[in-house]
mmCIF file of N, CA, C and O in Angstrom:
data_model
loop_
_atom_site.group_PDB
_atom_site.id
_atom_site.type_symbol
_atom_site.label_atom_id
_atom_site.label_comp_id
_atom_site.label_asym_id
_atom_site.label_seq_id
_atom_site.Cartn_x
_atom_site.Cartn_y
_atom_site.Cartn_z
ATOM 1 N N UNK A 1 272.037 44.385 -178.340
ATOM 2 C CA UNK A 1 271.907 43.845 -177.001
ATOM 3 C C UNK A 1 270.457 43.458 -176.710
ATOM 4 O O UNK A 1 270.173 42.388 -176.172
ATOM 5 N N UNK A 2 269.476 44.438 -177.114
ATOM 6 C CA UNK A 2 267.755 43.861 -177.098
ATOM 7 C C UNK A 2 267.315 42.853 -177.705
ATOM 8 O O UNK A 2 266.413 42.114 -177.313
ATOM 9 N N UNK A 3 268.176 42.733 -179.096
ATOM 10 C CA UNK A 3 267.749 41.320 -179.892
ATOM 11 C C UNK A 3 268.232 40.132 -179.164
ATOM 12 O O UNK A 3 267.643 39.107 -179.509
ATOM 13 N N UNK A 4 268.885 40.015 -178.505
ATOM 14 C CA UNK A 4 270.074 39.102 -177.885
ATOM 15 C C UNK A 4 268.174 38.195 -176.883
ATOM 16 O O UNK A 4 267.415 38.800 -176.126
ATOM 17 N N UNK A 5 268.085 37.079 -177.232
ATOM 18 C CA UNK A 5 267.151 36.329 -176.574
ATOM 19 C C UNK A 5 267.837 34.890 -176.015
ATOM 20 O O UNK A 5 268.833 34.254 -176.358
ATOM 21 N N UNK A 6 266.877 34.710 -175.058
ATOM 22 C CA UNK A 6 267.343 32.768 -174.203
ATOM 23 C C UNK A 6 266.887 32.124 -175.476
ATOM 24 O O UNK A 6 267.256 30.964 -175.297
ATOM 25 N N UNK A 7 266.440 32.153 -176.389
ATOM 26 C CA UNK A 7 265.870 31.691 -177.546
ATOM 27 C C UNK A 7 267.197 31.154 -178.751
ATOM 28 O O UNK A 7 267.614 30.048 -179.095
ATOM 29 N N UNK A 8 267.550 32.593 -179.129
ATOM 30 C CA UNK A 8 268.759 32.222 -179.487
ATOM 31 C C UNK A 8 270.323 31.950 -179.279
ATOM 32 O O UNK A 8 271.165 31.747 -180.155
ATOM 33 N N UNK A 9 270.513 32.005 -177.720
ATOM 34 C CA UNK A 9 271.817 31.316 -177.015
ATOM 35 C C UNK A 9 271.219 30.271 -176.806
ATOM 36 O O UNK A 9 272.217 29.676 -176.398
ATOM 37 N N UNK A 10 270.203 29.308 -176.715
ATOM 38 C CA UNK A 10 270.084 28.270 -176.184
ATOM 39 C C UNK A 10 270.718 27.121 -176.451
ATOM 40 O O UNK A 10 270.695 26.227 -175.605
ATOM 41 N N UNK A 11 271.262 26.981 -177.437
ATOM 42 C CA UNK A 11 272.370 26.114 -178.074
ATOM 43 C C UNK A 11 273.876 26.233 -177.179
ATOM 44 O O UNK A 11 274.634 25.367 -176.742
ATOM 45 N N UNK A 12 273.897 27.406 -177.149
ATOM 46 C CA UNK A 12 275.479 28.150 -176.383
ATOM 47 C C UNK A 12 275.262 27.511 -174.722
ATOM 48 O O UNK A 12 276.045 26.743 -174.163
ATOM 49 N N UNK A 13 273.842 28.126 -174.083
ATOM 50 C CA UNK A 13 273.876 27.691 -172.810
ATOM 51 C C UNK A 13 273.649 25.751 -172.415
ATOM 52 O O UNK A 13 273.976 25.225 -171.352
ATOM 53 N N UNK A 14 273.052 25.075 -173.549
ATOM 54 C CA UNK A 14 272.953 23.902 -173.500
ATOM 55 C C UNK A 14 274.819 23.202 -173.777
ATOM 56 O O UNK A 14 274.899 21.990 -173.580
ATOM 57 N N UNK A 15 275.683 23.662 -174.044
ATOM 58 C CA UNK A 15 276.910 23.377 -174.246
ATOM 59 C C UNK A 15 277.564 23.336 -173.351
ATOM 60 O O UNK A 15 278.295 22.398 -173.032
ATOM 61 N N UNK A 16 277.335 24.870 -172.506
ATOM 62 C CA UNK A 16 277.812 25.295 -171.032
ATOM 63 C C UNK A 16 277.427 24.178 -170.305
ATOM 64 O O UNK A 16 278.188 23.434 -169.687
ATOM 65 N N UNK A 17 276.367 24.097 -170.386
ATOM 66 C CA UNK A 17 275.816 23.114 -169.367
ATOM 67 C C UNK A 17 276.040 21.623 -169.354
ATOM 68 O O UNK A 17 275.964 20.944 -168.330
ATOM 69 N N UNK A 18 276.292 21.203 -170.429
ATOM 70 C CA UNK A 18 277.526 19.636 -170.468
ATOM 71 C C UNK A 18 278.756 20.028 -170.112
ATOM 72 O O UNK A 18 279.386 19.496 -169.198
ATOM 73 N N UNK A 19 279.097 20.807 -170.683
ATOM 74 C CA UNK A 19 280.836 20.747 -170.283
ATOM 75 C C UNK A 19 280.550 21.154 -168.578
ATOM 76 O O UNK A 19 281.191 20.549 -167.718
ATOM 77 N N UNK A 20 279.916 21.825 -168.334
ATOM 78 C CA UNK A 20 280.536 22.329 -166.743
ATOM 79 C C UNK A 20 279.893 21.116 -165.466
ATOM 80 O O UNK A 20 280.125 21.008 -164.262
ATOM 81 N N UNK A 21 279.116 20.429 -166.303
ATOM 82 C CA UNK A 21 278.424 19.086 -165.286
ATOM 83 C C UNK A 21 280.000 17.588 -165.824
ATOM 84 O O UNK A 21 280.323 16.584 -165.189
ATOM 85 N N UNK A 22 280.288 17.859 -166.505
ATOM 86 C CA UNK A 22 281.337 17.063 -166.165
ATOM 87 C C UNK A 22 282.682 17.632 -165.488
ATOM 88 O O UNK A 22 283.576 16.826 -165.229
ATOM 89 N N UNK A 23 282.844 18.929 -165.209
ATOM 90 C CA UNK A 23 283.873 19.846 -164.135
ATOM 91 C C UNK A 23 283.156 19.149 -162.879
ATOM 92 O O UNK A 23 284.075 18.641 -162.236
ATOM 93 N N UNK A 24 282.048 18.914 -162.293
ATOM 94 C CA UNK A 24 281.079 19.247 -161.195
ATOM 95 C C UNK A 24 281.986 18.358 -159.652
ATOM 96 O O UNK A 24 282.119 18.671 -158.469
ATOM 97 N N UNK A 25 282.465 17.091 -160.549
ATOM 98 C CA UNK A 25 283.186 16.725 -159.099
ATOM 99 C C UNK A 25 284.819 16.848 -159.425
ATOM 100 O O UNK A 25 285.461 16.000 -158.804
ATOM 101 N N UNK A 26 285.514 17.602 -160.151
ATOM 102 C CA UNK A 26 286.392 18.213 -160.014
ATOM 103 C C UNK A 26 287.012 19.442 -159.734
ATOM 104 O O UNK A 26 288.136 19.890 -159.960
ATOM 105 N N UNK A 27 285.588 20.056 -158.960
ATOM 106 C CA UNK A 27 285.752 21.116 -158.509
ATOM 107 C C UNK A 27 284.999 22.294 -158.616
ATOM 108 O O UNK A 27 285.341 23.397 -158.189
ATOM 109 N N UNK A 28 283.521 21.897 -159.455
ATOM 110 C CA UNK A 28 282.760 22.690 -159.742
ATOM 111 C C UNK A 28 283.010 23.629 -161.205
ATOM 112 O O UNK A 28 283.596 22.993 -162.081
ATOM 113 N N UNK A 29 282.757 24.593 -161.445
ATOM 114 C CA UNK A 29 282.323 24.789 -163.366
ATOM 115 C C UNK A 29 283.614 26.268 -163.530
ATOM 116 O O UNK A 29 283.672 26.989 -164.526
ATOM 117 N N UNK A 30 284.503 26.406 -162.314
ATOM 118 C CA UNK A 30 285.560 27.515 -162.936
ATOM 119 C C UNK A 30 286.917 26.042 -162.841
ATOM 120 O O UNK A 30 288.106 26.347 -162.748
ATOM 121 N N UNK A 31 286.686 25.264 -162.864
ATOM 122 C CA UNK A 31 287.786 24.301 -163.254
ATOM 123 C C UNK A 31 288.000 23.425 -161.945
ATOM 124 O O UNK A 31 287.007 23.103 -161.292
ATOM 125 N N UNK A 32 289.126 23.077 -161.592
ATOM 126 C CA UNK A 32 289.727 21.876 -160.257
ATOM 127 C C UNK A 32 290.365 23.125 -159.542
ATOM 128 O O UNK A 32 290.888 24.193 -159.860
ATOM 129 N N UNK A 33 290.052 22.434 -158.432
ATOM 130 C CA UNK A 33 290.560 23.287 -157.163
ATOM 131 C C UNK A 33 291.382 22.655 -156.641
ATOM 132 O O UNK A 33 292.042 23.173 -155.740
ATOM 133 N N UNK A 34 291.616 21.294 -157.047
ATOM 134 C CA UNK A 34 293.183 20.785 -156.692
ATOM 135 C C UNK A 34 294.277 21.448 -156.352
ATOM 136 O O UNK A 34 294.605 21.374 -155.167
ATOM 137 N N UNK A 35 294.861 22.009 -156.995
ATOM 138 C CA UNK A 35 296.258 22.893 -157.283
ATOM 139 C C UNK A 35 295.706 23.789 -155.673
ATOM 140 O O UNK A 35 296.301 23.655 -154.604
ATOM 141 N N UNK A 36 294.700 24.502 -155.839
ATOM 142 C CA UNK A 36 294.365 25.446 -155.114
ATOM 143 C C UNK A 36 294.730 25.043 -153.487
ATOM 144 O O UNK A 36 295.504 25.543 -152.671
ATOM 145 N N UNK A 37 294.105 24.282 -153.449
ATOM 146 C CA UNK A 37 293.644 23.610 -152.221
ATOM 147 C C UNK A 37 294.773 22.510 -151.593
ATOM 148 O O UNK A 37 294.832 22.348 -150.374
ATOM 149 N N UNK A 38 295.726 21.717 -152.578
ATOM 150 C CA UNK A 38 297.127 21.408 -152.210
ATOM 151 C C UNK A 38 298.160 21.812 -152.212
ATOM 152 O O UNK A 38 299.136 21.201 -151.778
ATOM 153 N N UNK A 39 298.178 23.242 -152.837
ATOM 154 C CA UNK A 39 299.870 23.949 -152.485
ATOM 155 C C UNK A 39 299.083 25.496 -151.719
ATOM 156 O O UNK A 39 299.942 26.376 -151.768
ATOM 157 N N UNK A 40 297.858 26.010 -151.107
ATOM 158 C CA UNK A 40 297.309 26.554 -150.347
ATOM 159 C C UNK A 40 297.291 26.139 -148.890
ATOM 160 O O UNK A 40 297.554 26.867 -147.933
ATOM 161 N N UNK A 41 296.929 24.811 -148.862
ATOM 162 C CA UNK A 41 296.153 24.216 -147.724
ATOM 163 C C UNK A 41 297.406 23.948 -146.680
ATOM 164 O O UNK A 41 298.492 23.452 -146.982
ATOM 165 N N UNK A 42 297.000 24.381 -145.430
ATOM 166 C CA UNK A 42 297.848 24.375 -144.080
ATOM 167 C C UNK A 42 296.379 23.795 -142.895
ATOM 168 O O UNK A 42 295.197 23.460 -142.978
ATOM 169 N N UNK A 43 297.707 24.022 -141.623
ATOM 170 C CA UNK A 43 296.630 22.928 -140.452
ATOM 171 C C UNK A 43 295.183 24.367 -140.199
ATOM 172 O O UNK A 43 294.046 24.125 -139.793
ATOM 173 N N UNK A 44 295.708 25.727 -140.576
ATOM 174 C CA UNK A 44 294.556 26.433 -140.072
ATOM 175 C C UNK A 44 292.964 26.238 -141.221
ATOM 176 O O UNK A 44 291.793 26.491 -140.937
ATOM 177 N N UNK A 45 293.461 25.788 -142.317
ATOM 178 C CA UNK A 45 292.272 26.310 -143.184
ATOM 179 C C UNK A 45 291.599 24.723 -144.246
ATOM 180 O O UNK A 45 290.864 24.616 -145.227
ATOM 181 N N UNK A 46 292.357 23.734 -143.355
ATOM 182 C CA UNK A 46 292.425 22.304 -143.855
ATOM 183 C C UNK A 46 290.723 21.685 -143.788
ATOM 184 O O UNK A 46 290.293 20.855 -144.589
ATOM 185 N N UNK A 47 289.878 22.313 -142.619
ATOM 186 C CA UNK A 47 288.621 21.898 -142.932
ATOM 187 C C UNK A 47 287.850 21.855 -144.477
ATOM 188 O O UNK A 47 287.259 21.005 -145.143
ATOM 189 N N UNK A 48 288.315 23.646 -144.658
ATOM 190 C CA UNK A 48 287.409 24.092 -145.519
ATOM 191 C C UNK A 48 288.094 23.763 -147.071
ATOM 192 O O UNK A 48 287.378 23.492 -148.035
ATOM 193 N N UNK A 49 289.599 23.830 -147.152
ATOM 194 C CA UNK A 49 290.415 23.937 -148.648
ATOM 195 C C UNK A 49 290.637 22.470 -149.065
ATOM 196 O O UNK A 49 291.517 22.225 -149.890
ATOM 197 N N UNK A 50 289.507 20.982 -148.275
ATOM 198 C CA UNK A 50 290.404 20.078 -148.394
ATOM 199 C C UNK A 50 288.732 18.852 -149.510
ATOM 200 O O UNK A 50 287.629 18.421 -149.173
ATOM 201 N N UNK A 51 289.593 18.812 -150.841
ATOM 202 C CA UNK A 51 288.368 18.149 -151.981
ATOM 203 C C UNK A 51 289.029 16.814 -151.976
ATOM 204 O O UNK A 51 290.067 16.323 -151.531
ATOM 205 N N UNK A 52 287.910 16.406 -152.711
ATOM 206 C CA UNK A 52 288.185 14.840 -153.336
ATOM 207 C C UNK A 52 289.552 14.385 -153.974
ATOM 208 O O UNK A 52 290.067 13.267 -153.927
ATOM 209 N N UNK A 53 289.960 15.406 -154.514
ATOM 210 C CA UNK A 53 291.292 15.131 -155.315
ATOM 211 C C UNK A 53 292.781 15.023 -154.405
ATOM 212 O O UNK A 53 293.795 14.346 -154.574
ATOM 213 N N UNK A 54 292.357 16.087 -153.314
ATOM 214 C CA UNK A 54 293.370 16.376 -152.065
ATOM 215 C C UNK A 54 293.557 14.763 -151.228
ATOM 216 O O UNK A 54 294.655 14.400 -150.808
ATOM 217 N N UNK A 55 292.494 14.049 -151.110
ATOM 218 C CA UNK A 55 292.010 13.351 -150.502
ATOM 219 C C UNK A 55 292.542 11.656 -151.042
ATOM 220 O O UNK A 55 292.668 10.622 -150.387
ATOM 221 N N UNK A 56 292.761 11.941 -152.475
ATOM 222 C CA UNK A 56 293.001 11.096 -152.915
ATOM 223 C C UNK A 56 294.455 10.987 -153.276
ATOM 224 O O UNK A 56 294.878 9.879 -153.605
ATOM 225 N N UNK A 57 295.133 11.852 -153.255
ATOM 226 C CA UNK A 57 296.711 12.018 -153.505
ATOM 227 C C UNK A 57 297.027 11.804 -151.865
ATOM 228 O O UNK A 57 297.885 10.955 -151.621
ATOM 229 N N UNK A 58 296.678 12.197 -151.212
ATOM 230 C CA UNK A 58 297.682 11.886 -149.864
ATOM 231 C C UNK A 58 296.900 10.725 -148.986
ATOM 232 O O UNK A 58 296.986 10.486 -147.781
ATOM 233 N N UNK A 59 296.295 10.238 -149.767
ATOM 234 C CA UNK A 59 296.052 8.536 -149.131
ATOM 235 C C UNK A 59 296.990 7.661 -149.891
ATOM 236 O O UNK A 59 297.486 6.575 -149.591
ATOM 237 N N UNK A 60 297.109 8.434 -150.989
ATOM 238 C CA UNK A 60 297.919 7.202 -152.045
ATOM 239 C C UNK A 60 299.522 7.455 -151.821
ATOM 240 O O UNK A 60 300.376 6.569 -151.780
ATOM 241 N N UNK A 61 299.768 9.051 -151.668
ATOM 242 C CA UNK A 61 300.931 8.888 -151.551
ATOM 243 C C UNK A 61 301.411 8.980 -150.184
ATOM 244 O O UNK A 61 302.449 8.412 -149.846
ATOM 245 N N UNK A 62 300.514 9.854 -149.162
ATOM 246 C CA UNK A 62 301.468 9.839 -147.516
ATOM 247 C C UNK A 62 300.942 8.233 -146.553
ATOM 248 O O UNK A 62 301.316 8.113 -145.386
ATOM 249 N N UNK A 63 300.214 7.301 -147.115
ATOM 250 C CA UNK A 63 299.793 5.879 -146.490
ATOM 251 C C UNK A 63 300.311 4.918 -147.632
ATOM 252 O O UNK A 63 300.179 3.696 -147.570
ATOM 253 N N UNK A 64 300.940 5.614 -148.725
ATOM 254 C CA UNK A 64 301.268 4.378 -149.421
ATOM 255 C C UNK A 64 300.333 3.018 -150.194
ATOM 256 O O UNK A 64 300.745 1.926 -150.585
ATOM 257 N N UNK A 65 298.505 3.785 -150.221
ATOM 258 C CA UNK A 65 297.876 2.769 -150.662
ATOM 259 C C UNK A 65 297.425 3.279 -151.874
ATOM 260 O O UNK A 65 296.645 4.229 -151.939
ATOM 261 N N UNK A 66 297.878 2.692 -152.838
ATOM 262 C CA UNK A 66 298.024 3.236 -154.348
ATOM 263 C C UNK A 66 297.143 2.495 -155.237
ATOM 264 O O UNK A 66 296.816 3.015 -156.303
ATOM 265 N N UNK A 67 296.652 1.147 -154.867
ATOM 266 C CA UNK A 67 295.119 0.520 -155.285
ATOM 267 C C UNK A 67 294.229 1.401 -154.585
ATOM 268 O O UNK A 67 293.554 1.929 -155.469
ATOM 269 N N UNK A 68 293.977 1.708 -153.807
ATOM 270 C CA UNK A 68 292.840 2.688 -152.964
ATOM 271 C C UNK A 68 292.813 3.890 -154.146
ATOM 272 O O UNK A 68 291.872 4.141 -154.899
ATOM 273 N N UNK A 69 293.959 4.473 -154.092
ATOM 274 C CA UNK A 69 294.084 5.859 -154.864
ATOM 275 C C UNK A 69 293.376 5.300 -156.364
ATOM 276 O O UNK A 69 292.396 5.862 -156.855
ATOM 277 N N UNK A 70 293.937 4.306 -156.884
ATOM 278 C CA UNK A 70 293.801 4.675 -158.243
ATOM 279 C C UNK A 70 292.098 4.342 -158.339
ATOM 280 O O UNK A 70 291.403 5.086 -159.031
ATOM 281 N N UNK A 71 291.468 3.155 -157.585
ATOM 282 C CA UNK A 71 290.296 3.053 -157.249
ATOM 283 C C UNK A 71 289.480 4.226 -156.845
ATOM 284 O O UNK A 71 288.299 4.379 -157.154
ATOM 285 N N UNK A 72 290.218 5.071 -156.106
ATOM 286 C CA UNK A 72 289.139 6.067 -156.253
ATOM 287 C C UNK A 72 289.047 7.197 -157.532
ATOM 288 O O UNK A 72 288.049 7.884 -157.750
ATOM 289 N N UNK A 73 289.744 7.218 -157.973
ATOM 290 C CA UNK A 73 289.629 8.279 -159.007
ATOM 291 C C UNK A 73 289.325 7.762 -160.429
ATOM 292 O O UNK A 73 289.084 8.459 -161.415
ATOM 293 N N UNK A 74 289.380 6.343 -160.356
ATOM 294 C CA UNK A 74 288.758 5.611 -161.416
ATOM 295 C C UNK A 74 286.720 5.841 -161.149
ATOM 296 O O UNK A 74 285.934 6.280 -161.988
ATOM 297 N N UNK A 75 286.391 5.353 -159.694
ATOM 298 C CA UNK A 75 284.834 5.500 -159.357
ATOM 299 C C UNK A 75 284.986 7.411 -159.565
ATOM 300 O O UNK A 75 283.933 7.946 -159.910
ATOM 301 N N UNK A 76 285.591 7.878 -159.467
ATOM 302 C CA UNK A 76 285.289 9.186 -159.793
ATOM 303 C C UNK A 76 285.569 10.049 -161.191
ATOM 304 O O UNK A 76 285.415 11.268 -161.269
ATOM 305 N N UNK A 77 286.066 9.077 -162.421
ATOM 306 C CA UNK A 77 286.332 9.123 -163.888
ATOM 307 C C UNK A 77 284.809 8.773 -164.111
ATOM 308 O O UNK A 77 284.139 9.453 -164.888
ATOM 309 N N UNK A 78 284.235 7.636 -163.377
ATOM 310 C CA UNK A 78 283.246 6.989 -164.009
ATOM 311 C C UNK A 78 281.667 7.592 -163.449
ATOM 312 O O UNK A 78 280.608 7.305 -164.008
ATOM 313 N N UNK A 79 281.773 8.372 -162.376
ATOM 314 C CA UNK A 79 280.475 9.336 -162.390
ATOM 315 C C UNK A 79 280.801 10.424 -163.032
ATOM 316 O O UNK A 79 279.733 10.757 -163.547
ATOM 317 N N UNK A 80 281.766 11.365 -163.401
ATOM 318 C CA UNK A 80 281.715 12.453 -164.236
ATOM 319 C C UNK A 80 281.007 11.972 -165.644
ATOM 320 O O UNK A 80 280.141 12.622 -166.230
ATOM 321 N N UNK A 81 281.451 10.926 -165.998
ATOM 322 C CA UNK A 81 281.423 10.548 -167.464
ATOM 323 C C UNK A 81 280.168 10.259 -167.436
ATOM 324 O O UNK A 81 279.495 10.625 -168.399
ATOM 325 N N UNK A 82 279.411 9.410 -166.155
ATOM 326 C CA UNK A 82 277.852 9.579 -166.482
ATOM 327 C C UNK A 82 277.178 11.216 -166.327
ATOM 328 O O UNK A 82 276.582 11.833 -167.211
ATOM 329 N N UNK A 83 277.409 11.571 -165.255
ATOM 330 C CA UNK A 83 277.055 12.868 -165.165
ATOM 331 C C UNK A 83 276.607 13.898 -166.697
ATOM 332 O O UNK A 83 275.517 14.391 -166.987
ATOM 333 N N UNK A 84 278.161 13.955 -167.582
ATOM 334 C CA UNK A 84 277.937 14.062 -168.724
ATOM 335 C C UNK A 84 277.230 13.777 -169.568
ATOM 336 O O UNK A 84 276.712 14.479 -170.437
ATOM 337 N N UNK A 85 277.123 12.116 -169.248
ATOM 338 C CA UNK A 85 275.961 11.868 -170.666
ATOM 339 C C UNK A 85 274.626 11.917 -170.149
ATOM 340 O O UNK A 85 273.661 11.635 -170.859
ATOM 341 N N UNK A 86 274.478 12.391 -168.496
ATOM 342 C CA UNK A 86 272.802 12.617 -168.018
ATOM 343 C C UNK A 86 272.842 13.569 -168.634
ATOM 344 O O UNK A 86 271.921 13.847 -169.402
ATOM 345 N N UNK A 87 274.057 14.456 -168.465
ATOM 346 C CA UNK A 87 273.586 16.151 -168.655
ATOM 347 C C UNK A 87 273.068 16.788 -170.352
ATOM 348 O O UNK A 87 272.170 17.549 -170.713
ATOM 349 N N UNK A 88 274.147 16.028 -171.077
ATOM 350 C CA UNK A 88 273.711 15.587 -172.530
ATOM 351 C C UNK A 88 272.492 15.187 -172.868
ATOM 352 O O UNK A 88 272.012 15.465 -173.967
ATOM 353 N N UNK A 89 271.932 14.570 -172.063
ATOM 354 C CA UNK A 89 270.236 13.980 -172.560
ATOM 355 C C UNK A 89 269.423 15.083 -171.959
ATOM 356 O O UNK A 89 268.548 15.745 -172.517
ATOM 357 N N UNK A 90 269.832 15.165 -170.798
ATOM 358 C CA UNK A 90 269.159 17.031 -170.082
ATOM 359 C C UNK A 90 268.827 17.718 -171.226
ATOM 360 O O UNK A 90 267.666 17.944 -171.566
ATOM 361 N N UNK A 91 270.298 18.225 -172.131
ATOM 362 C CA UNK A 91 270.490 19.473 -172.462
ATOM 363 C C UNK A 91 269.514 19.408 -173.797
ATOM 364 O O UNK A 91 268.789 20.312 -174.212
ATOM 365 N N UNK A 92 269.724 17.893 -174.435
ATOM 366 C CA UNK A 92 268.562 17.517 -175.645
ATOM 367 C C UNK A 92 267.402 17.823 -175.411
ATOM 368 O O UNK A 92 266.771 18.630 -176.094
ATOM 369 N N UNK A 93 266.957 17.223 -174.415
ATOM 370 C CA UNK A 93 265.634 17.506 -174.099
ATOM 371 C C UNK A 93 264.988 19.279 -173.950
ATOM 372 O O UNK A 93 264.007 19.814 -174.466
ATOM 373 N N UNK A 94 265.820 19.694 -173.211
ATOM 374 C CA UNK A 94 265.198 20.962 -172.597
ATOM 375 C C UNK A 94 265.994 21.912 -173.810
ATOM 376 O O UNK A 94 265.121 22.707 -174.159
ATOM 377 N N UNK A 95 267.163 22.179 -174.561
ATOM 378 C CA UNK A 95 267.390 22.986 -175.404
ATOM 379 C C UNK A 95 267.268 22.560 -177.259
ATOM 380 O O UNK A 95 267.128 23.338 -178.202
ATOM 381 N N UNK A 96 267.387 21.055 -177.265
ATOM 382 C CA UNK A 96 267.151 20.349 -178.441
ATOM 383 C C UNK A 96 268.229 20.478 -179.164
ATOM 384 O O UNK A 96 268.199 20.311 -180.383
ATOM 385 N N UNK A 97 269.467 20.833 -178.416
ATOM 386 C CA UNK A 97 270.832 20.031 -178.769
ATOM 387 C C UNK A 97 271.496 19.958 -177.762
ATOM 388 O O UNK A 97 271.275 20.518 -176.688
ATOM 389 N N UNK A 98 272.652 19.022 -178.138
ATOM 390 C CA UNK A 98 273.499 18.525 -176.989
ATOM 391 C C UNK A 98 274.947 18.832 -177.853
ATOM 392 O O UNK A 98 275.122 19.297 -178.979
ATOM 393 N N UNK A 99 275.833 18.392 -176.878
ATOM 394 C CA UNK A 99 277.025 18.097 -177.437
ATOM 395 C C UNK A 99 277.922 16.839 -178.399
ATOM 396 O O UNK A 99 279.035 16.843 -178.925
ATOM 397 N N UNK A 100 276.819 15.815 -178.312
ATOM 398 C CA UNK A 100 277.284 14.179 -178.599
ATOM 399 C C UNK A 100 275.717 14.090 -179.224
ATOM 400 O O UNK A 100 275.296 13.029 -179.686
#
């Protein structure tokens, strides 16, 4: 446990740190809170349980605008995926590997 250094996980935590920056707008780095937050969510707790993903299923499906929907989760395919490859050049730089 004493030998255990940031020296030698730094490879491990530079990995963590791509994969969980492309989680970041699906809900942050323990996974999507989707599920959570649409078979949870009622009129009392709708401020706080209500994400991007919630947001985007019941525009598309309770208004019926299904170019809107798929438009948004396409602009939101396409910042994770940068996110990733910022976080990838991050993780090069500051740990001197990445994932790609």
């Amino acid at each position: 446990m004493y030998s255990i250094t940031l020296r030698s996980i730094s490879g491990t935590i530079g990995a963590l740190f791509v994969l969980n920056m492309g989680n970041l707008l699906s809900g942050g780095p323990v996974g999507s809170n989707f599920n959570q937050s649409y078979l949870l969510g009622n009129a009392f707790n709708h401020q706080t349980s209500y994400v991007l993903q919630t947001f985007v299923v019941n525009t598309g499906l309770n208004q019926l605008r299904f170019s809107f929907a798929a438009a948004a989760n396409l602009v939101l395919s396409v910042l994770s995926v940068l996110l990733l490859f910022g976080a990838n050049k991050a993780s090069k730089k500051a740990f001197g590997s990445g994932i790609m």
